[in-house]
mmCIF file of C-alpha atoms and ligand atoms in Angstrom:
data_model
loop_
_atom_site.group_PDB
_atom_site.id
_atom_site.type_symbol
_atom_site.label_atom_id
_atom_site.label_comp_id
_atom_site.label_asym_id
_atom_site.label_seq_id
_atom_site.Cartn_x
_atom_site.Cartn_y
_atom_site.Cartn_z
ATOM 1 C CA MET I 354 0.117 -0.044 0.001
ATOM 2 C CA ASN I 355 1.570 3.335 -1.224
ATOM 3 C CA GLY I 356 4.715 1.537 -1.869
ATOM 4 C CA ARG I 357 4.750 -0.274 1.513
ATOM 5 C CA VAL I 358 4.212 -4.121 2.108
ATOM 6 C CA VAL I 359 1.264 -4.464 4.523
ATOM 7 C CA ARG I 360 1.225 -7.486 6.705
ATOM 8 C CA THR I 361 -1.414 -6.394 9.025
ATOM 9 C CA LEU I 362 -4.926 -7.882 8.472
ATOM 10 C CA GLY I 363 -7.707 -5.419 8.712
ATOM 11 C CA THR I 364 -5.547 -2.513 7.757
ATOM 12 C CA LYS I 365 -7.898 0.234 6.675
ATOM 13 C CA ILE I 366 -7.420 2.176 3.442
ATOM 14 C CA ASP I 367 -8.787 5.452 2.027
ATOM 15 C CA PRO I 368 -9.835 4.716 -1.617
ATOM 16 C CA GLN I 369 -9.613 8.533 -2.379
ATOM 17 C CA ARG I 370 -5.947 8.632 -1.307
ATOM 18 C CA ASP I 371 -4.344 5.225 -0.925
ATOM 19 C CA ARG I 372 -2.751 3.267 -3.808
ATOM 20 C CA VAL I 373 -3.072 -0.501 -3.447
ATOM 21 C CA HIS I 374 -0.988 -3.056 -5.562
ATOM 22 C CA VAL I 375 -1.722 -6.777 -5.295
ATOM 23 C CA ASP I 376 0.726 -9.025 -7.078
ATOM 24 C CA GLY I 377 1.919 -5.900 -8.918
ATOM 25 C CA ARG I 378 -1.342 -4.804 -10.198
ATOM 26 C CA LEU I 379 -3.001 -1.631 -9.034
ATOM 27 C CA VAL I 380 -6.532 -2.379 -7.528
ATOM 28 C CA ASP I 381 -9.311 -0.206 -8.311
ATOM 29 C CA LEU I 382 -10.500 0.798 -4.865
ATOM 30 C CA ARG I 383 -13.702 2.381 -6.008
ATOM 31 C CA THR I 384 -14.937 -0.910 -7.466
ATOM 32 C CA THR I 385 -13.685 -3.077 -4.925
ATOM 33 C CA LYS I 386 -16.689 -4.793 -3.157
ATOM 34 C CA VAL I 387 -16.862 -4.508 0.460
ATOM 35 C CA TRP I 388 -19.319 -6.403 2.572
ATOM 36 C CA VAL I 389 -19.920 -5.724 6.413
ATOM 37 C CA MET I 390 -22.060 -7.460 8.964
ATOM 38 C CA LEU I 391 -23.338 -5.177 11.692
ATOM 39 C CA HIS I 392 -25.181 -5.985 15.000
ATOM 40 C CA LYS I 393 -27.607 -3.171 14.837
ATOM 41 C CA PRO I 394 -28.676 -1.861 18.149
ATOM 42 C CA GLN I 395 -32.328 -0.802 18.855
ATOM 43 C CA GLY I 396 -32.786 2.972 18.319
ATOM 44 C CA TYR I 397 -31.138 3.243 14.978
ATOM 45 C CA LEU I 398 -32.505 3.806 11.634
ATOM 46 C CA SER I 399 -31.335 1.616 8.807
ATOM 47 C CA THR I 400 -30.164 4.395 6.782
ATOM 48 C CA CYS I 401 -26.795 6.212 6.379
ATOM 49 C CA SER I 402 -28.224 9.665 7.191
ATOM 50 C CA ASP I 403 -31.462 11.141 8.650
ATOM 51 C CA PRO I 404 -32.611 14.769 8.052
ATOM 52 C CA HIS I 405 -33.885 14.939 11.715
ATOM 53 C CA GLY I 406 -30.605 13.914 13.123
ATOM 54 C CA ARG I 407 -31.677 10.515 14.661
ATOM 55 C CA PRO I 408 -28.918 7.766 15.108
ATOM 56 C CA THR I 409 -28.298 6.080 11.975
ATOM 57 C CA VAL I 410 -26.426 2.656 11.053
ATOM 58 C CA GLY I 411 -24.103 4.455 9.036
ATOM 59 C CA SER I 412 -22.558 6.058 11.849
ATOM 60 C CA LEU I 413 -21.611 2.523 13.129
ATOM 61 C CA VAL I 414 -19.631 1.280 9.910
ATOM 62 C CA SER I 415 -17.155 4.098 9.052
ATOM 63 C CA GLY I 416 -13.562 3.213 8.178
ATOM 64 C CA TYR I 417 -14.275 0.542 5.593
ATOM 65 C CA GLY I 418 -12.988 2.763 2.632
ATOM 66 C CA ALA I 419 -16.217 2.552 0.872
ATOM 67 C CA ARG I 420 -19.708 4.293 0.864
ATOM 68 C CA LEU I 421 -21.822 1.340 2.365
ATOM 69 C CA PHE I 422 -25.633 0.976 2.254
ATOM 70 C CA PRO I 423 -27.924 -1.430 4.216
ATOM 71 C CA VAL I 424 -29.146 -4.522 2.531
ATOM 72 C CA GLY I 425 -32.800 -4.352 3.318
ATOM 73 C CA ARG I 426 -34.085 -2.790 6.702
ATOM 74 C CA LEU I 427 -34.602 -3.523 10.299
ATOM 75 C CA ASP I 428 -37.142 -1.393 12.089
ATOM 76 C CA MET I 429 -35.775 1.266 14.436
ATOM 77 C CA ASP I 430 -36.884 -0.891 17.461
ATOM 78 C CA THR I 431 -35.484 -4.258 16.033
ATOM 79 C CA GLU I 432 -31.936 -5.277 16.666
ATOM 80 C CA GLY I 433 -29.762 -7.988 15.055
ATOM 81 C CA LEU I 434 -27.889 -8.816 11.814
ATOM 82 C CA LEU I 435 -27.855 -6.179 9.169
ATOM 83 C CA LEU I 436 -25.553 -6.321 6.172
ATOM 84 C CA LEU I 437 -24.078 -3.280 4.491
ATOM 85 C CA THR I 438 -22.319 -3.064 1.064
ATOM 86 C CA ASN I 439 -21.431 -0.999 -1.887
ATOM 87 C CA ASP I 440 -22.315 -4.144 -4.102
ATOM 88 C CA GLY I 441 -25.712 -2.929 -5.375
ATOM 89 C CA GLU I 442 -26.424 -6.024 -7.589
ATOM 90 C CA LEU I 443 -25.976 -8.696 -4.894
ATOM 91 C CA ALA I 444 -27.625 -6.666 -2.471
ATOM 92 C CA TYR I 445 -30.684 -6.390 -4.743
ATOM 93 C CA GLN I 446 -30.953 -9.991 -5.180
ATOM 94 C CA LEU I 447 -30.668 -10.619 -1.602
ATOM 95 C CA THR I 448 -33.644 -8.510 -0.803
ATOM 96 C CA HIS I 449 -35.611 -9.565 -3.796
ATOM 97 C CA PRO I 450 -38.708 -11.740 -2.804
ATOM 98 C CA LYS I 451 -38.108 -13.992 -5.940
ATOM 99 C CA PHE I 452 -34.852 -15.319 -4.432
ATOM 100 C CA GLY I 453 -36.719 -16.158 -1.077
ATOM 101 C CA ILE I 454 -33.560 -15.823 0.964
ATOM 102 C CA PRO I 455 -34.563 -16.985 4.505
ATOM 103 C CA LYS I 456 -34.204 -14.662 7.442
ATOM 104 C CA THR I 457 -34.247 -16.027 10.874
ATOM 105 C CA TYR I 458 -35.774 -13.885 14.013
ATOM 106 C CA VAL I 459 -36.075 -14.408 17.662
ATOM 107 C CA ALA I 460 -39.107 -12.643 19.012
ATOM 108 C CA GLU I 461 -40.002 -12.327 22.692
ATOM 109 C CA VAL I 462 -43.608 -11.969 22.944
ATOM 110 C CA GLU I 463 -46.282 -11.431 25.449
ATOM 111 C CA GLY I 464 -48.043 -14.547 26.689
ATOM 112 C CA ASP I 465 -47.567 -18.190 25.652
ATOM 113 C CA PRO I 466 -48.936 -18.711 22.149
ATOM 114 C CA SER I 467 -51.164 -21.974 21.658
ATOM 115 C CA ALA I 468 -50.432 -24.847 19.223
ATOM 116 C CA ALA I 469 -53.240 -23.291 16.936
ATOM 117 C CA ALA I 470 -51.648 -19.796 17.174
ATOM 118 C CA LEU I 471 -48.086 -21.214 16.174
ATOM 119 C CA GLN I 472 -49.899 -23.128 13.376
ATOM 120 C CA ARG I 473 -51.571 -19.992 12.048
ATOM 121 C CA LEU I 474 -48.110 -18.304 11.940
ATOM 122 C CA ARG I 475 -46.761 -21.173 9.941
ATOM 123 C CA ARG I 476 -49.533 -21.508 7.580
ATOM 124 C CA GLY I 477 -49.746 -17.734 7.019
ATOM 125 C CA VAL I 478 -51.787 -14.888 8.494
ATOM 126 C CA GLU I 479 -53.957 -12.287 6.677
ATOM 127 C CA LEU I 480 -52.281 -8.784 6.998
ATOM 128 C CA GLU I 481 -53.900 -5.668 5.393
ATOM 129 C CA ASP I 482 -51.370 -5.857 2.626
ATOM 130 C CA GLY I 483 -51.753 -9.629 1.905
ATOM 131 C CA ARG I 484 -51.380 -12.912 3.262
ATOM 132 C CA THR I 485 -47.941 -13.948 4.633
ATOM 133 C CA SER I 486 -46.084 -16.874 2.987
ATOM 134 C CA PRO I 487 -45.455 -20.268 4.967
ATOM 135 C CA ALA I 488 -43.024 -19.817 7.675
ATOM 136 C CA GLU I 489 -41.027 -21.975 10.080
ATOM 137 C CA VAL I 490 -42.035 -21.183 13.489
ATOM 138 C CA ARG I 491 -40.793 -22.669 16.817
ATOM 139 C CA PRO I 492 -41.169 -21.920 20.293
ATOM 140 C CA LEU I 493 -37.848 -21.713 22.056
ATOM 141 C CA ALA I 494 -38.436 -20.925 25.848
ATOM 142 C CA ARG I 495 -41.524 -19.929 27.910
ATOM 143 C CA GLY I 496 -41.572 -18.355 31.427
ATOM 144 C CA GLY I 497 -42.695 -15.178 33.365
ATOM 145 C CA GLY I 498 -45.570 -14.550 31.162
ATOM 146 C CA ARG I 499 -43.284 -14.325 28.004
ATOM 147 C CA THR I 500 -42.215 -16.715 25.137
ATOM 148 C CA HIS I 501 -39.281 -16.627 22.870
ATOM 149 C CA ILE I 502 -40.162 -17.751 19.424
ATOM 150 C CA GLU I 503 -37.901 -18.309 16.359
ATOM 151 C CA LEU I 504 -39.245 -17.475 12.908
ATOM 152 C CA VAL I 505 -37.761 -17.919 9.703
ATOM 153 C CA LEU I 506 -39.409 -15.937 6.819
ATOM 154 C CA THR I 507 -38.644 -15.681 3.082
ATOM 155 C CA GLU I 508 -40.358 -12.396 2.572
ATOM 156 C CA GLY I 509 -39.906 -8.911 4.151
ATOM 157 C CA LYS I 510 -43.292 -7.028 4.413
ATOM 158 C CA LYS I 511 -43.007 -4.009 6.584
ATOM 159 C CA ARG I 512 -42.891 -4.865 10.160
ATOM 160 C CA GLN I 513 -43.874 -8.438 9.216
ATOM 161 C CA VAL I 514 -42.863 -10.296 12.290
ATOM 162 C CA ARG I 515 -44.495 -7.691 14.696
ATOM 163 C CA ARG I 516 -47.722 -7.541 12.724
ATOM 164 C CA MET I 517 -48.049 -11.280 12.362
ATOM 165 C CA LEU I 518 -47.621 -11.951 16.179
ATOM 166 C CA GLU I 519 -49.908 -9.048 16.839
ATOM 167 C CA THR I 520 -52.590 -10.576 14.606
ATOM 168 C CA VAL I 521 -52.420 -13.902 16.681
ATOM 169 C CA GLY I 522 -52.754 -12.013 19.870
ATOM 170 C CA HIS I 523 -49.009 -11.893 21.111
ATOM 171 C CA PRO I 524 -47.450 -8.464 20.812
ATOM 172 C CA VAL I 525 -43.672 -8.480 20.314
ATOM 173 C CA ARG I 526 -41.602 -7.092 23.214
ATOM 174 C CA THR I 527 -38.116 -7.494 21.731
ATOM 175 C CA LEU I 528 -37.165 -8.611 18.190
ATOM 176 C CA ARG I 529 -33.673 -9.641 16.912
ATOM 177 C CA ARG I 530 -32.491 -10.850 13.557
ATOM 178 C CA VAL I 531 -30.173 -13.609 13.987
ATOM 179 C CA ARG I 532 -29.623 -15.155 10.510
ATOM 180 C CA THR I 533 -29.774 -13.910 7.037
ATOM 181 C CA GLY I 534 -29.441 -16.960 4.367
ATOM 182 C CA PRO I 535 -26.068 -18.588 5.157
ATOM 183 C CA LEU I 536 -24.687 -15.919 7.609
ATOM 184 C CA ALA I 537 -25.486 -15.956 11.306
ATOM 185 C CA LEU I 538 -25.001 -13.093 13.758
ATOM 186 C CA GLY I 539 -23.120 -15.420 16.300
ATOM 187 C CA ASP I 540 -21.489 -13.560 19.102
ATOM 188 C CA LEU I 541 -20.868 -10.203 17.353
ATOM 189 C CA PRO I 542 -21.523 -7.773 20.166
ATOM 190 C CA VAL I 543 -24.477 -5.165 19.694
ATOM 191 C CA GLY I 544 -23.144 -2.137 17.832
ATOM 192 C CA LYS I 545 -20.180 -3.803 16.509
ATOM 193 C CA ALA I 546 -19.324 -4.427 12.766
ATOM 194 C CA ARG I 547 -17.074 -6.825 10.966
ATOM 195 C CA GLU I 548 -16.043 -7.405 7.424
ATOM 196 C CA LEU I 549 -17.380 -10.648 5.877
ATOM 197 C CA SER I 550 -14.766 -13.234 4.806
ATOM 198 C CA ALA I 551 -14.291 -14.113 1.074
ATOM 199 C CA GLU I 552 -16.072 -17.473 2.031
ATOM 200 C CA GLU I 553 -19.110 -15.593 3.518
ATOM 201 C CA VAL I 554 -19.353 -13.385 0.208
ATOM 202 C CA ALA I 555 -19.042 -16.400 -1.781
ATOM 203 C CA ALA I 556 -21.902 -18.210 0.382
ATOM 204 C CA LEU I 557 -24.115 -15.113 -0.334
ATOM 205 C CA ARG I 558 -23.514 -15.423 -4.074
ATOM 206 C CA ARG I 559 -24.456 -19.095 -3.903
ATOM 207 C CA ALA I 560 -27.605 -18.314 -2.004
ATOM 208 C CA VAL I 561 -28.697 -16.318 -5.034
ATOM 209 C CA GLY I 562 -27.544 -18.906 -7.403
ATOM 210 C CA ARG I 563 -24.394 -17.063 -8.509
ATOM 211 C CA GLU I 564 -21.184 -18.986 -8.733
ATOM 212 C CA PRO I 565 -18.139 -17.694 -7.066
ATOM 213 C CA GLU I 566 -15.994 -17.906 -9.994
ATOM 214 C CA THR I 567 -18.100 -15.441 -11.976
ATOM 215 C CA ALA I 568 -18.360 -13.090 -8.936
ATOM 216 C CA ALA I 569 -17.161 -9.633 -9.012
ATOM 217 C CA ARG I 570 -13.875 -9.089 -7.473
ATOM 218 C CA THR I 571 -13.919 -8.611 -3.535
ATOM 219 C CA ARG I 572 -11.192 -6.990 -1.705
ATOM 220 C CA HIS I 573 -10.053 -10.395 -0.576
ATOM 221 C CA ASP I 574 -9.229 -11.456 -4.134
HETATM 222 N N1 URA Z 1456 -40.138 -8.055 11.004
HETATM 223 C C1 URA Z 1456 -40.433 -6.916 11.833
HETATM 224 O O1 URA Z 1456 -41.366 -6.716 12.204
HETATM 225 N N2 URA Z 1456 -39.373 -5.842 11.989
HETATM 226 C C2 URA Z 1456 -38.129 -5.991 11.326
HETATM 227 O O2 URA Z 1456 -37.177 -5.325 11.495
HETATM 228 C C3 URA Z 1456 -37.852 -7.196 10.713
HETATM 229 C C4 URA Z 1456 -38.785 -8.124 10.459
#
């Protein structure tokens, strides 16, 4: 980088100023694809800026040497796995319902949903903007008047999990996305971000039916 050999993994670059050569070839930093996983906290908007000055996820992912945009959205009051990237094409495919990328959520709800309520959630419930697609739904733990439920959805209507659970009589207290397609949030702390590995980006490509060898270059190449 800038005539110096860099051996430190995770070294940050400024695409406007730095010149990076790999195997003697100059890398075009403006087209290098960057993928970041963020553990979005509650109270942050899934945007890069807000005219009203509210906290945005953009403020949590600076220093990656690229302008990153969220892949889809989580509600302000939802936390969990949010991907950000400058790879518009793959981001579009990951959010398009046609590709049906599964997203896994853990909701803490009021009360103890009956077997019939869980079955309604699985089959699909009628919302004002249409019926929800079949979903995987599994109670995880019960106690203290609350239940933790895992839901796997392949579509992303606005506030879908909250509205589905409200419809069957169990309002959501907290909601967290723990998985998007092949990627799990794991133990990434709330508010922290990390860059995806080349293997993880390849797994995202496979999830939308794109082969890694035809993939656009990532900064790991
Ligand atoms: N469902 C919701 O209700 N909220 C989200 O942020 C994501 C899915």
